[in-house]
Coordinates of C-alpha atoms in Angstrom, one line a residue:
H190 CA 86.3 108.9 112.6
R191 CA 87.1 112.2 111.3
M192 CA 85.9 115.6 112.6
K193 CA 82.0 115.7 112.2
N194 CA 81.1 118.6 114.8
I195 CA 84.2 121.0 115.6
I196 CA 84.3 122.1 112.2
K197 CA 80.7 122.1 110.6
D198 CA 80.5 120.0 107.3
A199 CA 84.3 119.3 107.8
D200 CA 84.5 116.9 105.0
K201 CA 83.9 119.6 102.5
Y202 CA 86.8 121.3 103.4
I203 CA 89.7 118.6 103.2
V204 CA 92.6 119.3 101.0
G205 CA 95.0 116.7 102.2
A206 CA 95.5 113.5 104.0
K207 CA 98.9 111.6 105.0
F208 CA 100.2 109.3 107.6
L209 CA 102.2 110.8 110.6
N210 CA 103.8 109.2 113.8
N211 CA 102.4 111.1 117.1
D212 CA 104.4 111.5 120.2
N213 CA 103.6 107.9 121.2
G214 CA 105.0 106.6 118.1
R215 CA 101.5 105.7 116.9
S216 CA 100.6 106.1 113.4
I217 CA 98.0 108.7 112.8
H218 CA 95.8 109.9 110.0
A219 CA 96.6 113.8 109.5
I220 CA 93.8 115.5 107.7
T221 CA 94.6 118.8 106.4
Y222 CA 91.4 121.5 105.8
C223 CA 91.2 124.6 104.2
I224 CA 88.9 126.9 106.4
D225 CA 88.3 130.7 106.5
K226 CA 89.0 132.6 109.5
K227 CA 85.2 132.8 110.6
Q228 CA 84.9 129.1 110.6
L229 CA 87.9 128.9 112.6
L230 CA 86.8 131.5 115.2
D231 CA 83.3 129.8 115.4
S232 CA 84.9 126.3 116.0
L233 CA 87.1 127.9 118.9
Q234 CA 83.9 129.7 120.3
H235 CA 81.8 126.4 120.0
L236 CA 84.7 124.3 121.9
E237 CA 84.9 126.9 124.8
L238 CA 81.2 126.5 125.3
A239 CA 81.7 122.6 125.3
I240 CA 84.9 123.2 127.8
N241 CA 82.9 125.3 130.1
L242 CA 79.8 123.1 130.4
W243 CA 82.2 120.3 131.1
Q244 CA 84.0 122.2 133.9
S245 CA 80.9 123.4 135.5
K246 CA 78.5 120.6 135.1
F247 CA 80.4 117.4 134.8
N248 CA 83.3 118.2 137.0
Q249 CA 82.8 115.3 139.2
Y250 CA 83.8 112.9 136.5
S251 CA 87.4 112.3 135.9
E252 CA 86.7 111.2 132.3
F253 CA 83.9 110.8 129.7
N254 CA 83.1 107.3 129.1
Y255 CA 80.8 105.3 127.1
E256 CA 78.3 105.2 129.7
L257 CA 78.2 108.8 130.5
I258 CA 77.9 109.5 126.8
E259 CA 74.8 107.1 126.8
N260 CA 73.2 108.6 129.4
I261 CA 73.5 112.3 127.9
S262 CA 72.4 111.1 124.9
N263 CA 69.1 109.7 126.4
K264 CA 68.5 112.8 128.0
K265 CA 69.2 112.2 131.4
Y266 CA 71.0 115.3 132.0
E267 CA 68.7 117.1 129.9
N268 CA 68.1 120.0 132.6
L269 CA 71.9 120.9 132.0
F270 CA 71.4 122.2 128.8
K271 CA 68.4 124.2 129.2
N272 CA 70.4 127.7 128.8
G273 CA 70.5 127.2 125.0
K274 CA 74.2 128.0 124.5
I275 CA 75.0 124.4 123.3
S276 CA 72.8 121.6 122.7
R277 CA 72.9 117.9 124.0
T278 CA 73.6 116.4 120.6
A279 CA 76.2 118.9 119.6
F280 CA 78.2 118.6 123.0
V281 CA 77.9 114.6 122.8
K282 CA 79.6 115.2 119.3
D283 CA 82.2 117.5 120.4
I284 CA 83.2 115.0 123.1
V285 CA 83.1 112.1 120.6
D286 CA 85.3 114.3 118.1
A287 CA 87.7 115.1 120.9
Y288 CA 88.2 111.4 121.8
Y289 CA 89.6 110.5 118.1
L290 CA 91.3 113.8 117.6
D291 CA 95.1 113.8 118.4
H292 CA 95.7 117.3 118.0
F293 CA 95.2 120.3 115.4
G294 CA 97.0 123.3 114.2
V295 CA 98.7 124.9 111.3
E296 CA 101.4 122.9 109.5
L297 CA 104.2 124.9 108.2
N298 CA 106.3 123.6 105.4
T299 CA 109.7 123.1 106.9
K300 CA 111.4 121.3 103.8
E301 CA 115.0 122.6 103.0
F302 CA 115.5 125.3 100.2
I303 CA 115.5 123.4 96.9
T304 CA 118.7 123.5 94.9
E305 CA 117.3 122.9 91.4
P306 CA 114.0 123.6 89.6
S307 CA 111.3 121.4 90.9
L308 CA 107.4 120.7 90.8
I309 CA 105.8 121.9 94.0
S310 CA 102.3 121.0 94.9
L311 CA 100.0 123.4 96.6
Y312 CA 97.0 123.0 98.8
D313 CA 93.8 123.8 97.3
I314 CA 92.7 127.1 98.4
H315 CA 90.1 127.4 95.6
V316 CA 91.9 130.5 94.4
D317 CA 94.3 130.5 91.2
P318 CA 97.9 129.9 93.0
L319 CA 99.4 132.2 90.0
K320 CA 97.0 135.1 91.0
F321 CA 97.9 134.3 94.9
F322 CA 101.5 134.6 94.0
E323 CA 101.4 138.1 92.2
E324 CA 100.0 139.4 95.5
L325 CA 103.2 138.3 97.1
N326 CA 105.1 139.7 94.3
I327 CA 105.9 136.5 92.8
K328 CA 105.4 136.2 89.1
I329 CA 105.0 132.7 87.4
P330 CA 104.3 132.3 84.0
K331 CA 101.2 129.9 83.3
Q332 CA 102.9 127.7 80.8
R333 CA 104.6 126.2 84.3
K334 CA 101.5 125.3 85.5
L335 CA 100.8 121.4 85.4
N336 CA 97.6 121.3 86.6
D337 CA 95.6 123.5 89.0
N338 CA 97.8 123.1 92.4
T339 CA 100.9 121.9 90.8
I340 CA 103.7 124.4 89.3
Y341 CA 107.2 124.3 87.9
V342 CA 109.5 126.6 90.1
Y343 CA 113.1 127.8 90.2
P344 CA 114.6 127.7 93.6
E345 CA 114.5 131.5 94.1
E346 CA 110.7 131.5 93.7
Y347 CA 110.3 128.6 96.2
K348 CA 112.3 130.6 98.6
K349 CA 109.9 133.4 98.3
I350 CA 106.7 131.2 98.6
Q351 CA 108.3 129.4 101.7
S352 CA 109.2 132.6 103.2
N353 CA 105.5 134.3 102.6
A354 CA 103.2 131.3 102.6
P355 CA 104.8 128.1 104.0
Y356 CA 101.7 126.7 104.8
L357 CA 100.3 126.5 101.4
I358 CA 103.2 124.1 100.2
S359 CA 102.0 120.5 100.3
M360 CA 105.2 119.0 98.9
A361 CA 108.1 119.6 96.5
V362 CA 109.4 116.9 94.3
N363 CA 112.6 116.7 92.1
N364 CA 111.8 117.3 88.4
Q365 CA 114.0 114.7 86.7
F366 CA 113.5 111.8 84.8
E367 CA 116.8 109.5 84.0
M368 CA 117.4 106.4 81.7
G369 CA 118.3 103.7 84.1
Y370 CA 120.2 101.2 81.6
S371 CA 123.6 100.4 80.5
P372 CA 124.3 98.1 77.4
S373 CA 126.8 95.6 78.4
K374 CA 127.7 93.7 75.4
I375 CA 127.7 94.2 71.6
Y376 CA 126.7 91.5 69.4
D377 CA 127.0 91.0 65.8
S378 CA 125.1 93.0 63.3
L379 CA 121.5 92.1 62.7
D380 CA 119.5 90.4 59.9
L381 CA 118.1 93.3 58.3
N382 CA 115.4 91.5 56.4
I383 CA 111.7 92.5 57.8
P384 CA 108.6 92.3 55.8
E385 CA 106.6 95.3 55.1
P386 CA 104.1 96.4 57.9
K387 CA 100.3 95.7 57.1
S388 CA 97.4 96.6 59.4
E389 CA 99.3 95.3 62.9
P390 CA 98.1 97.2 65.9
I391 CA 99.8 100.3 66.9
I392 CA 101.5 100.8 70.1
G393 CA 102.5 104.3 71.6
V394 CA 106.1 104.7 72.8
I395 CA 107.2 107.8 74.7
D396 CA 110.9 107.7 75.0
T397 CA 114.2 109.3 74.0
P398 CA 114.2 109.8 70.1
F399 CA 114.2 106.9 67.7
N400 CA 117.2 106.3 65.1
K401 CA 115.6 106.5 61.5
K402 CA 118.8 104.3 60.4
A403 CA 117.2 101.0 62.2
Y404 CA 116.6 98.0 60.2
F405 CA 112.8 98.0 61.2
S406 CA 112.2 102.2 60.9
K407 CA 109.2 101.3 58.3
W408 CA 107.4 99.8 61.1
V409 CA 107.9 103.1 63.3
E410 CA 106.2 106.6 62.9
D411 CA 108.8 109.0 64.3
N412 CA 107.8 112.0 66.4
S413 CA 110.7 113.9 67.7
L414 CA 109.2 116.7 70.1
I415 CA 112.8 117.6 71.5
D416 CA 113.3 121.2 71.0
K417 CA 115.3 121.8 68.0
N418 CA 117.6 124.2 69.7
I419 CA 119.1 121.1 71.8
E420 CA 121.8 119.3 70.3
I421 CA 121.1 115.3 70.2
F422 CA 123.9 113.0 70.4
E423 CA 123.9 109.5 69.1
E424 CA 123.9 107.8 72.5
D425 CA 120.3 110.0 73.0
Y426 CA 118.6 107.5 70.4
F427 CA 119.8 104.2 72.0
H428 CA 117.1 103.6 74.6
G429 CA 113.9 104.9 72.8
T430 CA 115.3 102.8 69.8
A431 CA 116.0 99.7 71.9
V432 CA 112.5 99.8 73.4
S433 CA 110.7 100.1 70.2
S434 CA 112.9 97.3 68.5
I435 CA 111.4 94.8 71.4
I436 CA 107.6 96.2 70.5
V437 CA 108.3 95.5 66.6
D438 CA 110.7 92.6 66.6
G439 CA 111.3 91.2 70.1
P440 CA 110.8 87.6 69.5
R441 CA 113.2 87.4 66.6
L442 CA 116.0 89.2 68.9
N443 CA 115.2 87.0 71.8
P444 CA 113.7 83.7 70.5
N445 CA 113.4 82.4 74.0
L446 CA 110.8 85.2 74.6
N447 CA 108.8 84.4 71.7
D448 CA 105.4 85.1 72.8
G449 CA 103.4 84.5 69.7
C450 CA 102.0 87.8 69.6
G451 CA 103.6 88.7 66.2
R452 CA 105.0 92.3 65.1
F453 CA 103.2 95.5 66.2
R454 CA 103.8 99.0 64.6
V455 CA 104.9 101.7 66.7
R456 CA 104.1 105.3 66.9
H457 CA 107.3 107.0 68.5
F458 CA 107.4 110.3 70.4
G459 CA 110.9 111.4 71.3
V460 CA 110.7 113.6 74.4
A461 CA 113.8 112.9 76.7
L462 CA 117.4 112.6 76.4
K463 CA 119.9 110.0 77.8
N464 CA 121.3 112.3 80.7
G465 CA 117.8 113.0 81.9
S466 CA 115.0 115.5 81.2
N467 CA 112.7 117.7 82.8
S468 CA 109.6 115.5 83.8
F469 CA 107.6 118.7 83.8
T470 CA 108.1 119.0 80.0
I471 CA 107.4 115.2 79.7
V472 CA 104.3 115.1 81.4
K473 CA 102.7 118.4 79.6
A474 CA 103.9 116.6 76.4
I475 CA 102.1 113.4 77.4
Q476 CA 98.8 115.1 78.0
N477 CA 99.0 116.6 74.5
I478 CA 100.1 113.5 72.8
V479 CA 97.2 111.1 74.1
I480 CA 94.8 113.5 73.1
Q481 CA 96.1 113.8 69.8
N482 CA 96.3 110.1 69.1
R483 CA 92.9 108.7 70.1
D484 CA 93.4 105.6 68.1
I485 CA 96.1 104.3 70.4
K486 CA 95.0 102.3 73.3
V487 CA 98.4 101.2 74.7
W488 CA 101.0 103.3 75.7
N489 CA 104.8 102.2 76.8
L490 CA 106.6 104.4 79.1
S491 CA 109.9 103.4 80.1
L492 CA 111.2 106.7 81.7
G493 CA 111.4 107.2 85.6
S494 CA 112.9 109.0 88.3
I495 CA 115.9 107.9 90.3
Y496 CA 114.3 109.5 93.5
E497 CA 112.2 107.5 95.9
I498 CA 108.4 108.3 95.7
N499 CA 106.8 109.9 98.9
D500 CA 105.0 107.7 101.4
N501 CA 102.3 110.4 101.8
F502 CA 101.5 111.7 98.0
I503 CA 101.3 110.3 94.7
S504 CA 103.9 112.1 92.6
P505 CA 102.5 114.8 90.2
E506 CA 103.6 112.8 87.2
A507 CA 101.6 109.8 88.2
A508 CA 98.7 111.7 89.1
V509 CA 98.4 113.1 85.6
L510 CA 98.7 109.6 84.1
D511 CA 95.9 108.5 86.5
K512 CA 93.8 111.4 85.2
I513 CA 94.4 110.5 81.5
Q514 CA 93.3 106.9 81.9
F515 CA 90.2 107.8 83.8
E516 CA 89.0 110.1 81.2
N517 CA 90.3 108.3 78.3
D518 CA 89.9 104.7 77.2
V519 CA 93.8 103.9 77.3
I520 CA 96.4 102.3 79.4
F521 CA 100.1 103.1 80.2
V522 CA 102.4 100.2 80.6
I523 CA 105.2 101.7 82.8
S524 CA 108.6 100.4 83.9
G525 CA 109.3 100.0 87.6
T526 CA 112.5 102.2 87.6
N527 CA 115.9 100.7 88.4
K528 CA 118.8 101.2 91.0
N529 CA 122.4 100.7 90.5
P530 CA 122.9 96.9 91.1
N531 CA 125.7 97.7 93.4
N532 CA 123.3 99.3 95.7
K533 CA 122.5 96.5 98.0
S534 CA 119.8 98.5 100.1
L535 CA 116.1 98.1 99.6
T536 CA 115.0 101.2 97.3
K537 CA 111.6 102.4 96.7
I538 CA 110.3 102.9 93.0
G539 CA 110.5 106.5 91.5
A540 CA 107.7 108.5 89.8
P541 CA 105.7 107.7 87.4
A542 CA 105.7 104.1 88.6
D543 CA 103.3 105.1 91.7
S544 CA 100.6 105.4 89.0
I545 CA 97.7 103.5 90.4
N546 CA 95.6 102.9 87.1
S547 CA 98.9 102.1 85.2
L548 CA 100.3 98.6 84.8
V549 CA 103.5 98.9 86.4
V550 CA 106.2 96.2 85.4
N551 CA 109.2 95.1 87.5
A552 CA 112.1 93.0 86.2
V553 CA 113.1 89.6 87.2
N554 CA 116.0 87.2 85.8
F555 CA 115.5 83.9 84.0
A556 CA 115.1 82.2 87.3
K557 CA 112.1 84.2 88.0
K558 CA 114.1 86.2 90.9
P559 CA 113.9 89.8 91.4
A560 CA 116.6 91.5 89.2
N561 CA 119.5 92.9 91.1
Y562 CA 118.5 96.5 90.1
S563 CA 114.6 95.9 91.1
R564 CA 113.2 98.8 93.4
E565 CA 110.3 97.9 95.6
G566 CA 106.7 99.2 96.4
N567 CA 104.2 100.1 98.0
V568 CA 102.6 103.2 97.4
L569 CA 101.1 105.3 99.9
S570 CA 102.1 102.8 102.1
F571 CA 99.2 100.6 101.0
F572 CA 98.9 100.2 96.8
N573 CA 100.5 97.2 95.4
K574 CA 103.1 98.3 93.0
P575 CA 104.6 96.8 90.8
D576 CA 101.6 95.0 89.5
I577 CA 103.5 92.4 87.5
S578 CA 106.9 91.3 86.4
Y579 CA 108.6 90.1 83.4
Y580 CA 112.0 89.3 82.1
G581 CA 114.3 92.3 82.1
G582 CA 117.9 90.5 82.1
E583 CA 121.0 90.4 84.4
K584 CA 124.5 90.5 83.5
F585 CA 125.5 87.6 81.5
D586 CA 121.9 86.8 80.6
E587 CA 120.8 90.1 79.0
I588 CA 117.7 90.9 76.9
Y589 CA 118.9 91.6 73.2
V590 CA 117.7 94.7 71.4
C591 CA 118.4 97.0 68.3
G592 CA 120.7 99.8 69.1
A593 CA 122.7 102.3 67.0
N594 CA 123.9 101.2 63.5
N595 CA 121.9 98.2 63.5
I596 CA 123.9 96.4 66.3
K597 CA 122.6 93.8 68.6
Y598 CA 123.0 94.7 72.3
G599 CA 122.5 93.0 75.5
V600 CA 120.6 95.1 78.1
C601 CA 119.1 94.9 81.4
G602 CA 116.5 97.0 83.1
T603 CA 112.8 97.3 83.8
S604 CA 112.6 99.5 80.7
F605 CA 113.2 96.3 78.7
A606 CA 110.7 94.2 80.4
A607 CA 107.8 96.8 80.2
P608 CA 107.5 96.6 76.5
W609 CA 106.9 92.7 76.4
I610 CA 103.9 93.5 78.6
A611 CA 102.8 96.4 76.3
R612 CA 102.8 93.8 73.5
K613 CA 100.8 91.4 75.3
M614 CA 98.3 94.0 76.3
A615 CA 98.0 95.4 72.9
Y616 CA 97.4 91.7 71.7
L617 CA 94.6 91.1 74.0
I618 CA 92.9 94.5 73.2
H619 CA 93.4 94.8 69.5
I620 CA 93.5 91.1 68.2
M621 CA 91.2 89.6 70.9
G622 CA 89.1 92.6 71.4
I623 CA 88.9 92.6 75.1
P624 CA 88.5 95.6 77.2
R625 CA 91.4 97.5 78.8
E626 CA 89.9 96.6 82.3
V627 CA 89.7 92.9 81.5
A628 CA 93.2 92.6 79.8
K629 CA 95.0 94.2 82.9
A630 CA 92.8 91.8 85.2
L631 CA 93.7 88.7 82.9
L632 CA 97.6 89.6 82.9
I633 CA 97.6 89.8 86.6
H634 CA 95.3 86.8 87.1
C635 CA 97.6 84.6 84.8
S636 CA 100.9 85.5 86.8
T637 CA 99.2 84.2 89.9
N638 CA 99.2 80.3 91.0
W639 CA 97.0 78.2 93.1
N640 CA 99.6 77.1 95.4
K641 CA 99.4 79.9 97.9
N642 CA 97.8 82.8 99.1
N643 CA 98.6 85.5 96.3
F644 CA 99.3 88.8 98.3
A645 CA 101.5 90.8 96.1
S646 CA 105.3 90.9 96.6
K647 CA 106.6 94.4 97.0
M648 CA 109.2 93.6 94.1
I649 CA 107.3 91.1 92.2
G650 CA 103.9 92.0 92.3
Y651 CA 101.3 89.6 91.9
G652 CA 103.7 87.3 89.9
V653 CA 105.5 86.8 86.7
V654 CA 103.6 86.9 83.6
P655 CA 103.7 83.9 81.3
I656 CA 105.9 84.0 78.1
N657 CA 103.4 82.9 75.5
I658 CA 100.2 84.4 74.8
N659 CA 98.5 81.3 74.4
D660 CA 99.1 80.5 78.0
I661 CA 97.1 83.8 78.8
V662 CA 94.2 83.6 76.3
Y663 CA 93.7 79.8 76.9
C664 CA 93.0 78.2 80.1
P665 CA 94.3 74.6 81.4
T666 CA 91.8 71.8 80.6
D667 CA 91.1 71.5 84.4
E668 CA 90.1 75.0 84.8
I669 CA 87.2 77.3 83.7
R670 CA 87.7 80.8 83.2
F671 CA 85.2 83.6 82.5
F672 CA 85.0 87.4 82.6
L673 CA 82.3 90.0 83.6
Y674 CA 82.6 93.5 82.4
G675 CA 80.6 96.6 82.8
N676 CA 80.4 100.2 83.8
T677 CA 79.0 101.8 86.8
E678 CA 79.0 105.7 87.7
M679 CA 77.2 105.5 91.1
F680 CA 76.4 103.5 94.0
E681 CA 75.2 100.1 92.4
T682 CA 75.0 96.5 93.4
Y683 CA 75.6 93.7 90.7
N684 CA 74.7 90.1 91.1
Y685 CA 75.9 87.4 89.0
N686 CA 75.1 83.6 89.3
I687 CA 77.8 81.3 87.6
P688 CA 76.5 77.7 87.3
L689 CA 78.9 74.8 88.0
P690 CA 78.5 71.1 87.4
I691 CA 77.2 69.4 90.7
V692 CA 76.8 65.9 91.7
N693 CA 74.5 65.0 94.9
N694 CA 74.4 68.7 95.7
K695 CA 78.4 69.1 95.8
Q696 CA 81.1 70.3 93.6
P697 CA 84.9 69.7 93.6
F698 CA 86.1 73.0 92.5
I699 CA 88.3 75.7 94.2
A700 CA 88.1 79.4 92.8
K701 CA 90.1 82.5 92.4
T702 CA 89.1 85.9 90.8
T703 CA 90.6 89.3 89.9
L704 CA 89.1 92.6 89.9
C705 CA 90.3 95.7 88.0
Y706 CA 89.0 99.0 87.6
F707 CA 90.1 102.7 86.8
P708 CA 88.9 104.9 89.4
N709 CA 89.0 108.6 89.3
C710 CA 91.5 110.0 92.0
S711 CA 92.4 113.0 93.9
R712 CA 96.0 113.8 94.6
S713 CA 94.9 116.7 97.0
N714 CA 93.5 113.7 99.4
G715 CA 97.2 112.3 99.9
V716 CA 96.8 108.8 101.2
D717 CA 93.0 108.6 100.4
Y718 CA 93.8 108.9 96.8
T719 CA 91.3 107.0 95.0
N720 CA 87.7 108.3 95.0
I721 CA 85.8 105.2 94.1
E722 CA 85.9 101.8 95.6
M723 CA 84.4 98.6 94.5
D724 CA 83.9 95.6 96.5
I725 CA 83.5 92.1 95.3
H726 CA 82.2 89.0 97.2
F727 CA 82.9 86.0 95.2
G728 CA 82.0 82.4 96.3
R729 CA 79.4 79.7 96.8
I730 CA 75.8 80.5 97.7
L731 CA 74.6 78.7 100.6
I732 CA 71.2 78.8 102.4
N733 CA 71.7 80.6 106.0
K734 CA 70.0 79.7 109.1
N735 CA 67.3 82.2 108.2
G736 CA 66.4 80.2 105.1
K737 CA 68.0 82.9 102.8
P738 CA 70.8 82.3 100.1
N739 CA 74.1 83.8 101.4
V740 CA 77.5 84.2 99.4
K741 CA 80.1 82.3 101.5
T742 CA 83.3 84.1 99.9
I743 CA 86.5 82.5 99.5
D744 CA 88.2 85.3 101.4
N745 CA 85.4 85.5 104.2
N746 CA 84.7 88.9 103.1
I747 CA 82.4 90.5 105.7
Q748 CA 82.1 94.0 104.4
S749 CA 78.7 95.1 103.9
E750 CA 77.6 91.9 106.2
E751 CA 76.1 92.1 109.6
E752 CA 79.5 91.6 111.3
T753 CA 81.0 94.7 109.5
K754 CA 80.3 96.6 112.6
S755 CA 83.1 95.2 114.2
L756 CA 85.8 95.5 111.1
Y757 CA 88.2 98.4 111.6
E758 CA 89.5 100.5 108.3
S759 CA 92.9 99.2 108.7
D760 CA 91.7 95.6 108.6
A761 CA 89.5 96.1 105.7
R762 CA 92.3 97.5 103.7
T763 CA 94.7 95.0 104.6
L764 CA 92.3 91.7 104.5
Y765 CA 89.9 92.9 101.7
R766 CA 92.3 95.8 99.6
K767 CA 89.5 98.3 100.5
W768 CA 90.2 101.2 98.1
D769 CA 92.5 99.3 96.0
N770 CA 91.6 99.2 92.3
I771 CA 93.0 95.5 91.8
K772 CA 91.7 92.8 94.3
H773 CA 92.9 89.1 93.7
V774 CA 91.4 86.6 96.2
S775 CA 92.1 83.0 95.8
E776 CA 91.5 79.3 97.4
V777 CA 94.5 77.2 97.6
L778 CA 94.9 74.1 96.0
T779 CA 95.7 71.2 98.6
T780 CA 96.3 67.5 98.0
N781 CA 92.5 66.8 98.5
N782 CA 90.2 69.8 98.5
G783 CA 87.2 67.7 98.8
Q784 CA 83.7 68.2 97.8
K785 CA 82.0 71.2 98.9
K786 CA 78.3 72.1 99.3

């Protein structure tokens, strides 16, 4: 119930949306519009006419109720609108707008002055922000523009913008990615024998630089994008080299995690340093890297921010990754970011682990419990992140990697859980020939079970992915698994009939399903981030009382059904994951599920 009449064609002027608490402590949807002065004056004049009519003609009523609105709509008071200043339908729409509207006004950005270079996002005013700033005598080079409405600024520039146009600032975010890991043990030298690479699939790694002295260097195509004027120390090579060692030779380093996927080649891009790097520079590099390496379908990104995500906005870094994945047939596997294990409080994940289209991986220990450095979702208070979890090690039970000088190290972190999933994703896409959407859905699907309703955990996601690839590409003997895949660019409905063995018009099966798609997104829409919604109705076909076939969905989904008129948006999101690009619904296995019609 957004404004329909107070601002004419209001939906055309939305530039932001977020959640706020009003004076009564109730969560409200705050919509930001960008309108010109004439529209504002017209709206005020229009409201004044409505108020005057209310006070002069309906002053005997203490309030507007449904019955009164119905009477006005049914022309019972038609004579009151004969002066033509405001029409009957416009008056009713104003009353309805006013009922749902909590308040309106101009919001001024009150964020404290930033103390370090940061990315700031601006509301879209349909003018190049750099030209707008020039009028305010603020000159920002175009190289510091991440996209149309996100720019990289220094503290003194931010102060000028805040002083001259505070209403223009949507949000400011810290601009630093840091490595969340610490090698805790050193082991013996490694067996340096490794076969020559052949035509194995290539996984892209974007990380710290790669150590060319590593025993598996012939499997890695190294590309360092670090400025040649910056000194690189030996410890700067560790993280990136360790991540690539898992992708190339992880099962040999960790026999207990032998996934049966074999070895993969790596195209490695060094973009960061151990002590943190500018996320603006990293994201700009990623945009160019993906475009110039279109043969790579799976990208591993084990970098992230130590700062928590914002409840009302997707990070600029995640928004860029979502756009890249919408426009290109690629997928990013991203680590869920770490916190200090000594920090016992709950900490939200950091950018870019809030990327909706990416496959975000958190870490568990070998007991399948959240690792003590795990951070939690959700994203925008709604989207389930992380998606899945995998083994990332804990103290005294680490993941083994190759570090500097071909020494075997024990490490812990989501950084070292993500590359295992990148391996599985590359196997499904390149070896099995499965589309990325199906591969993503399959990994999520196989991490769930039949024992409970699979609502995603804020720390583990939908579950822990099986170790062996055979447990993913083969289903158990008591299951039938299938996938459906396609493209749609407009409002369409698809119907698929799946035949099942039946006896006496009954069947004994229970079912679960996972839907994945890669939507276009708009960061300027705030919490209403995804532009595309796909709904799934999955279940048995029964004949209703009118003699027509009807799907009895396994999650009782009533969207698009007759009962939808009584369904609230908040319930649609909670119960049926409306607007979420991953939907998993499941029946529960009991001791006797019986026979179903």
